[in-house]
Short mmCIF file of C-alpha atoms and ligand atoms in Angstrom, two decimals:
data_model
loop_
_atom_site.label_atom_id
_atom_site.label_comp_id
_atom_site.label_asym_id
_atom_site.label_seq_id
_atom_site.Cartn_x
_atom_site.Cartn_y
_atom_site.Cartn_z
CA UNK A 29 -1.66 24.91 14.62
CA UNK A 30 -2.20 20.78 13.50
CA UNK A 31 -0.18 18.71 15.64
CA UNK A 32 2.99 16.52 14.46
CA UNK A 33 2.86 12.42 14.68
CA UNK A 34 5.70 10.46 14.27
CA UNK A 35 5.53 8.03 11.52
CA UNK A 36 6.33 4.41 12.00
CA UNK A 37 7.29 2.54 8.74
CA UNK A 38 7.96 -0.77 7.24
CA UNK A 39 11.21 -0.52 6.12
CA UNK A 40 10.70 -1.82 2.87
CA UNK A 41 9.99 -0.74 -0.83
CA UNK A 42 11.42 2.83 1.17
CA UNK A 43 10.72 4.65 -2.38
CA UNK A 44 6.82 4.06 -1.92
CA UNK A 45 6.25 4.72 1.65
CA UNK A 46 5.60 8.60 1.53
CA UNK A 47 3.36 8.56 -1.75
CA UNK A 48 1.17 6.11 -0.21
CA UNK A 49 0.94 7.73 2.35
CA UNK A 50 -0.22 11.15 -0.07
CA UNK A 51 -2.41 9.29 -1.83
CA UNK A 52 -4.00 7.30 1.30
CA UNK A 53 -4.39 11.30 3.33
CA UNK A 54 -6.01 12.52 0.15
CA UNK A 55 -9.08 9.37 0.01
CA UNK A 56 -9.87 10.83 3.72
CA UNK A 57 -10.00 14.19 2.70
CA UNK A 58 -6.16 15.70 3.04
CA UNK A 59 -5.17 16.76 0.44
CA UNK A 60 -1.52 16.20 -0.60
CA UNK A 61 -0.11 19.79 -1.02
CA UNK A 62 -1.33 19.77 3.16
CA UNK A 63 0.85 17.32 4.63
CA UNK A 64 3.85 18.42 5.76
CA UNK A 65 6.91 15.81 6.41
CA UNK A 66 9.68 16.57 8.35
CA UNK A 67 12.94 14.88 8.46
CA UNK A 68 13.43 13.23 11.85
CA UNK A 69 16.87 13.73 13.64
CA UNK A 70 19.92 12.78 11.32
CA UNK A 71 18.25 13.88 8.68
CA UNK A 72 18.52 10.07 7.07
CA UNK A 73 15.86 10.10 4.12
CA UNK A 74 16.12 5.95 4.69
CA UNK A 75 14.71 6.47 8.06
CA UNK A 76 11.81 4.25 9.21
CA UNK A 77 10.82 7.52 11.19
CA UNK A 78 9.13 10.31 9.92
CA UNK A 79 7.22 13.15 11.17
CA UNK A 80 4.24 14.11 9.59
CA UNK A 81 1.85 17.03 9.92
CA UNK A 82 -2.13 16.73 8.88
CA UNK A 83 -4.64 19.05 8.69
CA UNK A 84 -7.12 16.99 10.42
CA UNK A 85 -5.34 15.55 13.56
CA UNK A 86 -6.14 11.73 15.19
CA UNK A 87 -9.02 11.60 12.82
CA UNK A 88 -7.53 11.84 9.55
CA UNK A 89 -4.15 9.57 11.13
CA UNK A 90 -6.38 7.00 12.23
CA UNK A 91 -8.23 7.16 8.43
CA UNK A 92 -4.61 6.71 7.12
CA UNK A 93 -3.58 4.27 9.37
CA UNK A 94 -6.27 2.16 7.98
CA UNK A 95 -5.87 2.13 4.53
CA UNK A 96 -1.62 2.25 4.26
CA UNK A 97 0.07 -0.78 3.54
CA UNK A 98 3.65 0.46 4.31
CA UNK A 99 3.16 2.70 8.12
CA UNK A 100 3.55 0.39 10.94
CA UNK A 101 1.75 3.13 12.82
CA UNK A 102 2.28 6.91 14.31
CA UNK A 103 2.24 8.06 17.28
CA UNK A 104 2.24 11.85 19.12
CA UNK A 105 5.85 12.14 20.55
CA UNK A 106 6.55 13.32 24.31
CA UNK A 107 10.13 13.43 23.87
CA UNK A 108 13.04 11.85 22.28
CA UNK A 109 16.77 11.65 22.61
CA UNK A 110 20.07 9.57 22.45
CA UNK A 111 19.96 8.29 25.61
CA UNK A 112 17.56 7.39 28.46
CA UNK A 113 18.68 10.45 30.55
CA UNK A 114 17.85 12.90 27.33
CA UNK A 115 14.69 11.11 26.64
CA UNK A 116 13.43 11.67 30.25
CA UNK A 117 14.50 15.39 29.91
CA UNK A 118 12.72 15.40 27.10
CA UNK A 119 9.69 13.89 28.21
CA UNK A 120 9.19 16.04 31.49
CA UNK A 121 9.53 19.40 29.79
CA UNK A 122 6.56 18.21 27.68
CA UNK A 123 3.92 20.20 27.96
CA UNK A 124 0.41 19.56 30.80
CA UNK A 125 -1.23 20.36 27.68
CA UNK A 126 -0.14 17.69 25.78
CA UNK A 127 0.51 15.13 28.79
CA UNK A 128 -2.07 15.39 31.31
CA UNK A 129 -5.49 14.52 29.64
CA UNK A 130 -3.35 11.28 28.41
CA UNK A 131 -2.58 9.96 31.64
CA UNK A 132 -5.21 10.63 34.50
CA UNK A 133 -6.81 8.08 36.54
CA UNK A 134 -9.81 7.54 34.41
CA UNK A 135 -7.81 5.96 31.34
CA UNK A 136 -6.62 2.71 31.76
CA UNK A 137 -3.07 2.25 29.29
CA UNK A 138 -0.08 -0.36 28.57
CA UNK A 139 3.24 0.62 27.19
CA UNK A 140 4.46 -1.23 24.23
CA UNK A 141 7.89 -1.26 23.07
CA UNK A 142 9.66 -1.56 19.83
CA UNK A 143 12.84 -2.11 18.49
CA UNK A 144 14.12 -1.06 15.53
CA UNK A 145 17.25 -2.48 14.06
CA UNK A 146 17.71 -5.25 16.99
CA UNK A 147 15.29 -7.32 18.78
CA UNK A 148 14.11 -6.11 22.51
CA UNK A 149 14.29 -9.50 24.89
CA UNK A 150 10.92 -9.74 27.51
CA UNK A 151 13.67 -8.80 30.04
CA UNK A 152 14.99 -6.16 28.10
CA UNK A 153 11.21 -4.78 28.01
CA UNK A 154 10.71 -5.05 31.27
CA UNK A 155 13.40 -3.32 32.55
CA UNK A 156 12.52 -0.18 29.95
CA UNK A 157 9.32 -0.04 30.67
CA UNK A 158 10.97 0.11 34.86
CA UNK A 159 12.52 3.23 33.43
CA UNK A 160 10.08 4.35 32.45
CA UNK A 161 8.95 5.45 36.06
CA UNK A 162 9.66 9.11 35.78
CA UNK A 163 6.06 9.33 33.61
CA UNK A 164 3.53 10.06 36.16
CA UNK A 165 1.06 7.01 34.67
CA UNK A 166 -2.04 7.60 36.89
CA UNK A 167 -4.60 5.34 35.02
CA UNK A 168 -4.71 1.03 35.90
CA UNK A 169 -2.54 -1.00 33.56
CA UNK A 170 -4.90 -3.06 31.43
CA UNK A 171 -3.23 -4.91 28.65
CA UNK A 172 -5.85 -6.23 26.72
CA UNK A 173 -7.88 -3.67 26.01
CA UNK A 174 -6.35 0.04 27.15
CA UNK A 175 -7.72 3.26 26.71
CA UNK A 176 -4.03 4.88 26.24
CA UNK A 177 -1.07 3.18 24.36
CA UNK A 178 2.03 4.44 25.10
CA UNK A 179 5.10 3.63 22.87
CA UNK A 180 8.75 3.46 23.81
CA UNK A 181 10.29 3.38 20.13
CA UNK A 182 14.20 2.39 20.59
CA UNK A 183 16.27 2.36 17.60
CA UNK A 184 19.36 1.00 17.69
CA UNK A 185 20.97 -0.32 14.59
CA UNK A 186 25.03 -0.07 15.12
CA UNK A 187 26.41 -3.39 15.53
CA UNK A 188 23.54 -4.99 13.33
CA UNK A 189 25.18 -5.51 9.46
CA UNK A 190 22.10 -6.60 8.18
CA UNK A 191 21.06 -2.88 7.93
CA UNK A 192 22.04 0.66 7.22
CA UNK A 193 23.57 1.83 10.27
CA UNK A 194 23.11 5.39 9.52
CA UNK A 195 20.45 5.67 11.12
CA UNK A 196 20.87 7.47 14.43
CA UNK A 197 20.51 5.80 17.86
CA UNK A 198 17.30 6.99 19.63
CA UNK A 199 14.33 6.42 21.78
CA UNK A 200 10.96 8.31 21.33
CA UNK A 201 8.63 7.88 24.13
CA UNK A 202 4.87 9.15 23.27
CA UNK A 203 1.32 8.16 23.34
CA UNK A 204 0.07 5.95 19.76
CA UNK A 205 -2.44 7.87 17.82
CA UNK A 206 -3.04 5.06 15.32
CA UNK A 207 -1.78 1.58 13.99
CA UNK A 208 -2.05 -0.10 10.48
CA UNK A 209 -3.78 -3.21 9.94
CA UNK A 210 -1.46 -5.38 9.23
CA UNK A 211 -3.64 -8.34 8.74
CA UNK A 212 -4.58 -7.18 5.86
CA UNK A 213 -1.88 -8.55 3.41
CA UNK A 214 -2.17 -12.15 5.62
CA UNK A 215 -6.06 -12.23 4.67
CA UNK A 216 -5.57 -11.05 1.37
CA UNK A 217 -2.04 -13.31 0.43
CA UNK A 218 -1.84 -15.34 -2.63
CA UNK A 219 -0.25 -18.40 -0.52
CA UNK A 220 -4.14 -19.24 0.02
CA UNK A 221 -6.04 -17.88 -2.75
CA UNK A 222 -7.74 -19.87 -5.69
CA UNK A 223 -6.59 -18.90 -8.57
CA UNK A 224 -3.24 -17.59 -9.42
CA UNK A 225 -0.20 -17.44 -11.88
CA UNK A 226 2.61 -17.25 -12.51
CA UNK A 227 2.32 -13.22 -13.22
CA UNK A 228 -0.15 -12.57 -10.15
CA UNK A 229 0.90 -9.25 -8.70
CA UNK A 230 1.96 -9.68 -5.09
CA UNK A 231 -0.93 -8.76 -2.57
CA UNK A 232 1.38 -5.88 -0.52
CA UNK A 233 1.96 -4.31 -4.07
CA UNK A 234 -1.44 -4.34 -5.53
CA UNK A 235 -2.65 -2.34 -2.44
CA UNK A 236 -0.56 -0.07 -2.80
CA UNK A 237 -1.20 0.77 -6.03
CA UNK A 238 -4.83 1.44 -5.24
CA UNK A 239 -4.01 3.33 -2.28
CA UNK A 240 -1.44 5.22 -5.60
CA UNK A 241 -5.08 5.45 -7.26
CA UNK A 242 -6.93 6.89 -4.45
CA UNK A 243 -9.49 4.14 -5.15
CA UNK A 244 -12.30 5.19 -2.69
CA UNK A 245 -15.86 3.28 -2.06
CA UNK A 246 -18.25 3.94 -4.82
CA UNK A 247 -15.33 3.89 -7.59
CA UNK A 248 -15.07 1.70 -10.62
CA UNK A 249 -11.63 0.59 -11.64
CA UNK A 250 -10.50 -1.13 -14.65
CA UNK A 251 -7.18 -2.63 -15.37
CA UNK A 252 -6.29 -3.64 -19.09
CA UNK A 253 -4.08 -6.58 -18.63
CA UNK A 254 -5.66 -8.27 -16.06
CA UNK A 255 -4.13 -11.77 -15.89
CA UNK A 256 -5.25 -13.99 -12.06
CA UNK A 257 -6.91 -10.20 -11.16
CA UNK A 258 -4.73 -9.43 -8.43
CA UNK A 259 -5.06 -5.40 -9.00
CA UNK A 260 -8.78 -5.91 -9.28
CA UNK A 261 -8.72 -7.74 -5.85
CA UNK A 262 -7.09 -4.90 -4.01
CA UNK A 263 -9.13 -1.76 -5.42
CA UNK A 264 -12.54 -4.15 -4.54
CA UNK A 265 -11.32 -4.63 -1.17
CA UNK A 266 -11.12 -1.30 -0.69
CA UNK A 267 -14.68 -0.46 -1.99
CA UNK A 268 -14.33 0.22 -5.56
CA UNK A 269 -16.39 -1.69 -8.57
CA UNK A 270 -13.98 -3.34 -10.62
CA UNK A 271 -13.54 -4.57 -14.39
CA UNK A 272 -10.23 -6.04 -16.04
CA UNK A 273 -10.02 -6.98 -19.66
CA UNK A 274 -6.86 -9.13 -20.87
CA UNK A 275 -5.76 -10.37 -24.22
CA UNK A 276 -5.67 -13.94 -22.68
CA UNK A 277 -8.87 -15.94 -23.57
CA UNK A 278 -7.47 -18.45 -21.08
CA UNK A 279 -7.72 -15.93 -17.96
CA UNK A 280 -10.92 -14.53 -19.04
CA UNK A 281 -12.91 -17.47 -19.73
CA UNK A 282 -11.27 -20.97 -19.03
CA UNK A 283 -9.42 -20.00 -15.50
CA UNK A 284 -8.05 -23.64 -14.48
CA UNK A 285 -9.02 -26.85 -13.00
CA UNK A 286 -9.05 -27.18 -9.76
CA UNK A 287 -6.99 -29.47 -8.33
CA UNK A 288 -9.56 -30.60 -5.67
CA UNK A 289 -13.00 -30.77 -5.86
CA UNK A 290 -13.34 -30.37 -9.59
CA UNK A 291 -14.92 -27.66 -11.05
CA UNK A 292 -13.08 -24.45 -12.66
CA UNK A 293 -11.14 -21.83 -10.82
CA UNK A 294 -10.72 -18.22 -12.71
CA UNK A 295 -11.23 -14.48 -11.43
CA UNK A 296 -14.36 -15.19 -10.28
CA UNK A 297 -13.68 -17.70 -7.77
CA UNK A 298 -10.78 -15.44 -6.07
CA UNK A 299 -14.17 -12.96 -5.95
CA UNK A 300 -16.24 -14.94 -4.23
CA UNK A 301 -13.65 -16.55 -1.69
CA UNK A 302 -13.12 -12.82 -0.02
CA UNK A 303 -16.98 -12.53 -0.41
CA UNK A 304 -16.67 -9.71 -2.77
CA UNK A 305 -18.85 -11.67 -6.21
CA UNK A 306 -20.59 -8.28 -6.26
CA UNK A 307 -17.81 -5.36 -6.31
CA UNK A 308 -16.91 -7.50 -9.78
CA UNK A 309 -18.67 -5.93 -13.06
CA UNK A 310 -17.34 -8.21 -15.26
CA UNK A 311 -14.54 -8.93 -17.66
CA UNK A 312 -13.29 -8.78 -21.67
CA UNK A 313 -11.49 -10.56 -23.46
CA UNK A 314 -9.85 -7.55 -25.43
CA UNK A 315 -7.13 -5.85 -26.81
CA UNK A 316 -5.27 -3.18 -25.12
CA UNK A 317 -3.74 -2.14 -28.52
CA UNK A 318 -7.44 -2.29 -30.56
CA UNK A 319 -9.70 -1.76 -27.00
CA UNK A 320 -13.46 -2.46 -27.93
CA UNK A 321 -14.70 0.18 -25.32
CA UNK A 322 -16.89 2.65 -27.74
CA UNK A 323 -16.61 6.57 -28.07
CA UNK A 324 -18.13 8.78 -25.96
CA UNK A 325 -17.51 6.72 -22.43
CA UNK A 326 -15.72 9.62 -21.62
CA UNK A 327 -15.04 9.46 -17.74
CA UNK A 328 -15.65 6.49 -17.27
CA UNK A 329 -13.36 5.12 -14.62
CA UNK A 330 -12.11 6.62 -11.72
CA UNK A 331 -8.98 4.87 -11.99
CA UNK A 332 -7.08 2.58 -14.70
CA UNK A 333 -4.34 0.11 -12.83
CA UNK A 334 -2.26 -2.56 -14.59
CA UNK A 335 0.73 -4.27 -14.50
CA UNK A 336 1.37 -3.54 -18.12
CA UNK A 337 3.25 -6.85 -20.36
CA UNK A 338 6.59 -5.33 -21.17
CA UNK A 339 8.63 -8.63 -21.71
CA UNK A 340 10.16 -8.66 -18.18
CA UNK A 341 7.83 -11.01 -16.79
CA UNK A 342 5.31 -11.59 -19.63
CA UNK A 343 6.33 -10.51 -23.08
CA UNK A 344 3.10 -8.11 -24.70
CA UNK A 345 1.28 -9.46 -27.66
CA UNK A 346 -1.54 -7.67 -29.88
CA UNK A 347 -3.59 -8.62 -31.90
CA UNK A 348 -2.25 -9.39 -35.95
CA UNK A 349 -6.04 -9.49 -37.64
CA UNK A 350 -5.75 -11.57 -41.11
CA UNK A 351 -7.93 -11.93 -44.23
CA UNK A 352 -9.33 -15.06 -43.38
CA UNK A 353 -12.89 -16.71 -42.91
CA UNK A 354 -13.69 -17.89 -39.12
CA UNK A 355 -15.24 -21.40 -38.98
CA UNK A 356 -15.83 -21.80 -35.52
CA UNK A 357 -16.08 -18.66 -33.47
CA UNK A 358 -16.12 -20.26 -30.15
CA UNK A 359 -13.10 -22.29 -31.06
CA UNK A 360 -11.01 -19.46 -32.98
CA UNK A 361 -8.43 -18.11 -31.53
CA UNK A 362 -7.00 -14.79 -33.14
CA UNK A 363 -3.13 -14.44 -34.32
CA UNK A 364 -1.40 -12.35 -32.90
CA UNK A 365 2.33 -10.48 -32.86
CA UNK A 366 4.49 -9.12 -30.54
CA UNK A 367 3.39 -5.57 -28.81
CA UNK A 368 6.20 -3.42 -27.85
CA UNK A 369 6.48 -1.60 -24.37
CA UNK A 370 6.47 1.99 -26.56
CA UNK A 371 3.02 1.09 -27.82
CA UNK A 372 1.56 -0.47 -24.80
CA UNK A 373 2.84 2.95 -23.11
CA UNK A 374 1.23 4.90 -25.60
CA UNK A 375 -1.86 3.32 -25.39
CA UNK A 376 -2.70 2.72 -21.99
CA UNK A 377 -2.01 6.57 -21.69
CA UNK A 378 -4.57 7.32 -25.06
CA UNK A 379 -6.83 4.97 -22.97
CA UNK A 380 -6.41 7.18 -19.50
CA UNK A 381 -6.67 10.66 -21.42
CA UNK A 382 -10.33 9.28 -22.66
CA UNK A 383 -12.32 7.44 -20.04
CA UNK A 384 -10.46 8.74 -16.52
CA UNK A 385 -12.64 11.12 -14.36
CA UNK A 386 -11.32 14.24 -14.88
CA UNK A 387 -8.82 14.08 -11.11
CA UNK A 388 -8.90 9.89 -12.30
CA UNK A 389 -5.40 8.31 -11.66
CA UNK A 390 -3.68 6.31 -14.01
CA UNK A 391 -1.17 4.22 -11.85
CA UNK A 392 0.74 1.16 -13.85
CA UNK A 393 4.35 -0.36 -13.74
CA UNK A 394 7.06 0.98 -15.38
CA UNK A 395 10.58 -1.21 -15.74
CA UNK A 396 13.37 1.21 -14.79
CA UNK A 397 16.90 0.95 -13.85
CA UNK A 398 17.06 2.85 -10.37
CA UNK A 399 20.67 3.77 -11.05
CA UNK A 400 20.06 5.18 -13.62
CA UNK A 401 16.61 6.48 -13.74
CA UNK A 402 15.62 9.70 -14.55
CA UNK A 403 12.14 11.18 -13.92
CA UNK A 404 12.32 12.31 -17.79
CA UNK A 405 12.19 8.98 -18.91
CA UNK A 406 8.39 9.38 -18.45
C1 SAM B 522 2.01 -9.25 -16.15
S1 SAM B 522 0.47 -9.52 -16.74
C2 SAM B 522 -0.36 -8.55 -15.29
C3 SAM B 522 -0.53 -10.04 -14.20
C4 SAM B 522 -1.92 -9.37 -12.88
N1 SAM B 522 -1.32 -8.07 -12.31
C5 SAM B 522 -2.41 -10.51 -12.38
O1 SAM B 522 -2.08 -9.82 -11.06
O2 SAM B 522 -2.46 -11.71 -12.78
C6 SAM B 522 0.24 -9.25 -18.52
C7 SAM B 522 -1.19 -9.32 -18.78
O3 SAM B 522 -1.21 -8.71 -20.16
C8 SAM B 522 -1.84 -9.48 -20.66
N2 SAM B 522 -1.53 -8.79 -21.97
C9 SAM B 522 -0.65 -9.04 -22.73
N3 SAM B 522 -0.97 -8.46 -24.39
C10 SAM B 522 -2.08 -7.58 -23.77
C11 SAM B 522 -2.72 -6.82 -24.99
N4 SAM B 522 -2.63 -6.56 -26.04
N5 SAM B 522 -3.89 -6.55 -24.38
C12 SAM B 522 -4.14 -6.67 -23.38
N6 SAM B 522 -3.95 -7.57 -22.29
C13 SAM B 522 -2.52 -7.94 -22.96
C14 SAM B 522 -1.42 -10.79 -20.84
O4 SAM B 522 -2.20 -11.69 -21.00
C15 SAM B 522 -0.52 -11.05 -19.25
O5 SAM B 522 -2.16 -11.46 -18.60
#
């Protein structure tokens, strides 16, 4: 059957980790029902380690690693144990059919040591690598560009007051299958983005949302509450053409004055900053309660992604038509009234039902109390 990989997660946003990988796997051609998760030793759901089996093996795992936001990497485990002696016995018992080809003299290698729950000092790292002397490495060491990277993962949370110590102390040794691209969050960080506002979506979360929406190159993605366009940026990074709408004419048409060098900054500026100008199909000033997309556009979007105005971060408004004569259309700003969360959700679901392709996804934020939340709230 297909091999198991050990998925090593970043210890954040725990509830999003598995769904993020599952959605990304679908974009790599591995449908979610074909994925199997196995909890690691200790049966602790919060564990940063999870075994994963996907059809398609290394190639699919590499594809998942390229997109996922919450997995650091994936390794093929050759052995694990609570002590070095246990680890050694397990690795020595690993079948040659698994290990021999990677240990051959033709393949250069390096050993990466990762500590979870504690920092591994340089001295300790060298000591640990020496202790791996029982592994019959034959290739030459190449730190810069090795053919194979071996990992020694050392989980030790006892004595670390900052994190839960229900994760058992454990060591894993094996071959790196793939590591994720940790530079992407920095590359698109809000701190360096030219046009942002107080409710700009966090870069990492925007990527998670685009993953959940299974955005693929060639897709057409819509954000009805675009704001400063952060979610649209994430979808475009994954290759989609995007369009957005917002009731606020300022974000759609005016932007804001640049602090330096004159000119104005707006959503288009952000897309140009990232060399994706061609991906932004357009922006509409539109009230999602009375949206302007004509009937007959069924199946127009592959995904609708948004952070609706719930009043948690920015209260929702909807247009309130008045029987007045509009004298100057350019300066006229329609009056609005509060937009309740229930109405907002109903409109969003209605829009998704009409405008998504079959199998397309609607991804949105929904405020919930983590202690009292129940799936029936959906
Ligand atoms: C939480 S913010 C979205 C922020 C956005 N994700 C970003 O990264 O900047 C919600 C947005 O919904 C807009 N909005 C409020 N009521 C709306 C309505 N009825 N129709 C469309 N947009 C609306 C607000 O102007 C605001 O920009």
